[in-house]
Coordinates of C-alpha atoms in Angstrom, one line a residue:
M168 CA 80.6 128.2 72.8
N169 CA 80.3 126.0 75.1
T170 CA 82.5 123.0 75.3
L171 CA 80.1 120.7 76.0
T172 CA 77.6 121.5 73.4
D173 CA 80.3 121.8 70.9
P174 CA 81.7 119.5 68.8
A175 CA 85.1 120.3 68.5
G176 CA 85.4 120.9 72.0
L177 CA 84.2 117.6 73.4
H178 CA 86.2 115.8 70.6
A179 CA 89.1 117.9 72.5
L180 CA 88.0 117.3 75.6
L181 CA 87.2 113.3 75.3
V182 CA 88.6 111.9 72.6
Q183 CA 92.2 114.0 71.5
P184 CA 93.9 112.7 75.1
F185 CA 94.1 109.2 73.5
A186 CA 93.9 109.8 69.4
D187 CA 97.2 112.2 69.5
Y188 CA 99.5 110.3 73.0
G189 CA 100.6 106.9 73.4
F190 CA 101.0 106.6 76.8
M191 CA 97.4 107.8 77.7
R192 CA 96.5 105.0 75.1
R193 CA 98.5 102.4 77.3
A194 CA 97.1 104.1 80.0
L195 CA 93.9 103.5 79.3
L196 CA 93.8 100.0 77.8
A197 CA 95.8 98.7 81.4
T198 CA 92.9 100.0 83.3
L199 CA 90.3 98.5 81.2
A200 CA 91.9 95.2 81.6
L201 CA 91.8 95.7 85.2
V202 CA 88.8 96.4 85.3
L203 CA 87.5 93.2 83.5
T204 CA 88.9 91.5 86.1
A205 CA 88.6 93.8 89.0
A206 CA 84.5 93.9 88.8
P207 CA 83.6 89.8 89.0
L208 CA 86.5 89.2 92.1
G209 CA 84.7 93.0 93.6
C210 CA 81.4 91.0 93.6
L211 CA 82.6 87.5 94.5
L212 CA 84.2 89.8 97.8
V213 CA 81.8 91.9 98.6
L214 CA 78.8 88.9 98.8
R215 CA 81.2 87.2 101.3
R216 CA 81.8 90.5 103.4
M217 CA 85.7 89.7 102.6
S218 CA 86.4 93.6 101.6
L219 CA 88.7 94.4 104.2
V220 CA 90.4 90.9 103.3
G221 CA 91.6 92.4 99.8
E222 CA 92.3 95.7 101.1
A223 CA 95.2 93.3 103.5
I224 CA 96.4 91.5 100.7
A225 CA 96.6 94.7 98.6
H226 CA 98.6 96.9 102.1
A227 CA 100.6 92.8 102.1
L228 CA 102.3 93.7 98.6
L229 CA 104.4 96.4 100.0
P230 CA 107.2 94.9 101.4
G231 CA 108.2 91.9 98.8
A232 CA 107.6 95.1 96.2
A233 CA 110.4 97.2 98.2
V234 CA 113.2 93.5 98.0
G235 CA 112.5 93.5 94.7
H236 CA 113.0 97.3 94.2
A237 CA 116.0 97.1 96.5
L238 CA 117.3 93.8 94.7
A239 CA 116.6 94.6 90.7
G240 CA 115.5 99.1 91.1
L241 CA 112.3 100.3 89.7
T242 CA 111.9 97.1 87.1
L243 CA 108.0 95.5 87.2
W244 CA 108.9 92.2 86.9
A245 CA 111.1 92.2 90.2
M246 CA 108.6 94.2 92.2
A247 CA 105.6 91.9 90.3
A248 CA 107.0 89.2 91.6
G249 CA 108.4 90.2 94.9
G250 CA 104.5 91.1 95.4
L251 CA 103.5 88.5 95.0
V252 CA 105.4 86.2 97.3
A253 CA 104.8 88.9 100.4
A254 CA 100.7 88.7 99.5
A255 CA 101.0 85.2 99.3
L256 CA 102.7 84.3 102.5
V257 CA 100.2 86.8 104.6
A258 CA 97.4 85.0 102.8
T259 CA 98.6 81.8 104.3
V260 CA 99.9 82.4 107.6
A261 CA 96.6 84.4 108.0
G262 CA 94.6 81.2 107.0
L263 CA 96.7 79.2 109.1
A264 CA 95.7 81.1 112.1
S265 CA 92.0 81.0 112.0
R266 CA 92.6 77.6 111.3
H267 CA 94.2 75.6 114.6
T268 CA 92.3 79.2 116.2
T269 CA 89.8 80.3 117.3
Q270 CA 90.8 83.8 115.5
H271 CA 88.4 84.9 112.7
E272 CA 90.4 84.8 109.1
D273 CA 89.5 88.7 108.8
A274 CA 91.0 89.7 112.0
G275 CA 94.0 87.4 111.7
F276 CA 94.8 89.8 107.9
S277 CA 94.1 92.6 109.3
A278 CA 96.9 91.9 112.0
F279 CA 99.3 90.7 108.9
Y280 CA 98.7 93.7 106.7
L281 CA 99.3 96.0 109.6
I282 CA 103.0 93.4 109.7
A283 CA 103.6 94.1 105.7
L284 CA 102.6 97.4 105.5
A285 CA 104.6 99.0 108.3
A286 CA 107.9 96.4 107.1
G287 CA 107.3 97.5 103.1
V288 CA 108.0 101.2 104.4
L289 CA 110.7 100.6 106.8
L290 CA 112.4 98.6 104.1
M291 CA 111.5 101.8 101.4
A292 CA 112.6 104.2 103.8
R293 CA 115.8 102.2 104.4
G294 CA 116.9 102.2 100.7
G295 CA 115.9 105.7 100.3
G296 CA 112.2 105.8 99.3
G297 CA 111.2 108.5 98.2
P298 CA 109.3 109.1 94.9
D299 CA 109.8 105.2 94.7
L300 CA 107.8 104.5 97.7
L301 CA 104.7 107.4 96.3
H302 CA 105.2 105.0 93.3
L303 CA 104.8 101.9 95.5
L304 CA 101.4 103.8 97.4
F305 CA 100.4 105.2 94.5
G306 CA 101.3 103.7 91.2
S307 CA 101.6 105.8 88.3
V308 CA 99.4 104.0 84.9
L309 CA 100.3 106.6 82.9
A310 CA 103.6 104.9 83.2
V311 CA 102.6 102.1 81.5
D312 CA 105.3 101.3 78.6
A313 CA 104.4 98.6 76.1
T314 CA 105.9 95.0 77.8
A315 CA 103.9 96.3 81.0
L316 CA 101.0 96.3 79.1
I317 CA 101.7 92.6 77.5
A318 CA 101.6 91.5 80.4
L319 CA 99.0 92.4 82.5
A320 CA 96.7 91.7 79.3
A321 CA 98.1 88.4 79.4
L322 CA 97.6 88.1 83.1
S323 CA 94.1 89.4 82.6
S324 CA 93.1 86.6 80.1
L325 CA 94.4 83.6 82.2
M326 CA 92.5 85.3 85.3
L327 CA 88.8 85.3 83.5
L328 CA 89.8 82.0 81.8
A329 CA 90.9 80.6 85.6
L330 CA 86.5 82.8 86.5
A331 CA 84.8 80.7 84.0
V332 CA 86.5 77.4 85.4
G333 CA 85.5 78.1 88.6
W334 CA 82.7 80.5 88.2
R335 CA 80.1 78.0 89.8
V336 CA 81.7 76.8 92.8
L337 CA 83.1 80.5 93.5
V338 CA 78.8 81.6 93.4
Y339 CA 77.8 78.4 95.0
D340 CA 80.4 79.0 98.1
S341 CA 79.4 83.0 98.0
L342 CA 76.2 82.6 98.4
D343 CA 75.8 79.3 100.3
A344 CA 78.6 78.4 102.1
A345 CA 77.5 75.6 104.3
F346 CA 75.1 74.4 101.8
L347 CA 78.2 73.3 99.6
R348 CA 80.7 72.6 102.8
G349 CA 78.5 70.2 104.5
G350 CA 77.7 67.6 101.5
P351 CA 80.1 66.5 98.6
G352 CA 81.1 69.7 97.3
A353 CA 83.3 70.4 100.5
G354 CA 86.6 69.7 98.4
A355 CA 85.1 71.9 95.5
A356 CA 85.0 74.4 98.8
R357 CA 88.2 74.6 99.7
W358 CA 89.7 75.1 96.0
G359 CA 87.3 77.6 95.3
H360 CA 88.0 79.8 98.3
A361 CA 91.6 79.3 97.4
L362 CA 91.6 80.2 93.9
L363 CA 89.4 83.5 94.7
L364 CA 92.7 84.2 97.0
A365 CA 95.1 83.7 94.4
L366 CA 93.0 85.6 91.5
L367 CA 92.9 88.6 93.8
V368 CA 96.7 88.0 95.0
L369 CA 97.0 88.3 91.5
H370 CA 94.5 90.9 90.5
L371 CA 96.3 93.1 93.0
V372 CA 100.2 92.1 91.5
G373 CA 98.8 93.1 88.3
A374 CA 97.3 96.6 89.3
L375 CA 101.2 97.4 91.8
Q376 CA 102.4 99.3 88.5
A377 CA 99.3 101.1 88.2
L378 CA 97.1 102.2 90.7
G379 CA 99.5 100.8 93.8
A380 CA 99.4 99.1 96.9
L381 CA 97.3 101.5 98.2
M382 CA 94.8 102.2 95.3
A383 CA 94.2 99.4 93.4
I384 CA 91.6 98.1 96.1
G385 CA 89.9 101.3 95.3
Q386 CA 89.3 100.7 92.0
L387 CA 89.1 96.2 92.8
M388 CA 86.3 96.9 96.3
L389 CA 84.6 100.6 95.1
P390 CA 83.2 99.7 91.3
A391 CA 81.3 96.5 92.7
L392 CA 80.3 98.2 96.2
A393 CA 78.2 100.8 94.1
A394 CA 76.9 98.1 92.1
R395 CA 75.1 96.3 94.7
F396 CA 73.1 99.4 94.7
W397 CA 71.3 98.7 91.5
S398 CA 71.2 95.6 91.1
R399 CA 69.8 91.8 93.6
S400 CA 70.8 89.8 90.9
L401 CA 75.0 88.8 90.9
P402 CA 75.0 89.0 86.7
G403 CA 73.3 92.4 87.1
M404 CA 76.0 93.8 90.2
V405 CA 79.0 92.6 87.7
L406 CA 77.9 93.7 84.3
G407 CA 77.0 97.3 86.5
A408 CA 80.6 96.8 88.4
W409 CA 82.2 97.0 85.1
A410 CA 80.2 99.9 83.2
I411 CA 81.2 101.3 86.5
G412 CA 84.8 101.0 86.7
A413 CA 85.4 101.7 82.8
L414 CA 83.4 105.0 83.2
A415 CA 85.2 106.0 86.6
G416 CA 88.8 104.9 84.5
V417 CA 88.3 106.6 81.5
G418 CA 87.4 110.0 83.7
G419 CA 89.9 109.4 86.2
L420 CA 92.7 109.5 83.4
L421 CA 90.6 112.3 81.8
L422 CA 90.8 114.2 85.0
S423 CA 94.2 113.6 85.5
F424 CA 95.3 114.9 82.1
H425 CA 93.9 118.5 81.7
A426 CA 94.0 118.5 85.4
E427 CA 96.9 117.7 85.7
L428 CA 96.9 115.4 88.6
P429 CA 97.8 111.2 89.7
S430 CA 96.6 109.8 88.0
G431 CA 95.7 106.8 90.2
P432 CA 93.8 108.6 93.5
A433 CA 91.7 110.4 89.9
I434 CA 90.3 107.1 88.8
V435 CA 89.6 106.2 93.1
C436 CA 87.8 109.0 93.5
L437 CA 85.6 108.6 90.6
A438 CA 85.1 105.6 91.6
G439 CA 84.1 106.8 95.4
L440 CA 82.1 109.8 93.7
A441 CA 80.2 107.0 91.9
Y442 CA 79.6 104.6 95.3
V443 CA 78.3 108.0 97.2
G444 CA 75.6 108.6 94.7
S445 CA 74.6 104.8 94.4
L446 CA 74.3 104.5 98.6
L447 CA 72.0 108.2 98.0
F448 CA 70.1 107.1 94.4
G449 CA 70.3 103.3 93.7
R450 CA 67.3 101.4 93.6
V451 CA 67.8 98.3 95.8
D452 CA 68.3 99.5 99.1
G453 CA 69.5 103.6 98.2
V454 CA 68.6 106.2 101.2
W455 CA 66.3 107.9 98.9
R456 CA 64.6 104.9 97.5
W457 CA 63.9 103.6 101.7
R458 CA 63.0 106.8 102.4
M459 CA 60.1 106.8 100.2
A460 CA 59.4 103.2 100.5
A461 CA 59.2 104.1 104.1
Q462 CA 57.0 107.1 103.8
S463 CA 54.6 105.5 101.9
A464 CA 54.4 102.0 103.9
T465 CA 53.2 105.2 106.3
V466 CA 51.3 107.1 104.3
A467 CA 49.8 103.4 103.7
V468 CA 48.7 102.7 107.7
R469 CA 47.6 105.3 108.9
P470 CA 43.1 105.3 109.6

């Protein structure tokens, strides 16, 4: 009997890995906790056209995590603290460079993240690198233990609270920054931008062990970019990003379990497939919908 039509086969395929193995349950909870904050942050970055800034900060984690690894070994707290300091430093220096020169902020982030990424790889290679370097680059969500899961859940809860408090300012600054900064909300706009960067750094630090410095940005941005093709409203985008991120997380974990593939890249690949599908068939400016609308307009104007 076909596994997809056999209830017992479906249970073994979709449910049993999480029911039988504690590491799969912890990986699932960690992935869903990351999705909770990744969806709103990713959507705000899409609206602000700051996708590459998120990538820059993700790569900037690497030298700090490498220093933490050199000082305390492969421990979550040391690498997270080092990554937090390095990413915050890159964000601050890039912001100062854009403020005091004619260079745009994204250019500053690109320059400093390349420097940070190269420095991080050199530091890891100097310390013996090998599998530990791969762990920092690509993560290992299946290795998340109970302590790391509790820390990640607490971090996600605090970030959701901060997003709720600053959501109005963040949305106004994303949709009409000139209006907000030109009036009495100029001060709020400044702290709103700083809050967004701080939350972005915290999210990527939290995702460091689970997804690594390279894969974390994929889980952050791809669901938000895909959701943009299904909704014109920000609440609709966030809900869509939540759904796509959760499905990609669950599907990626199952794919990694059954096919013995790395979990982080599997999650990001499924999110990438969702993006490609949305790009082609999304109801808001998808390629297929756009072509159908163009053909309809051509037929309508013919004599």
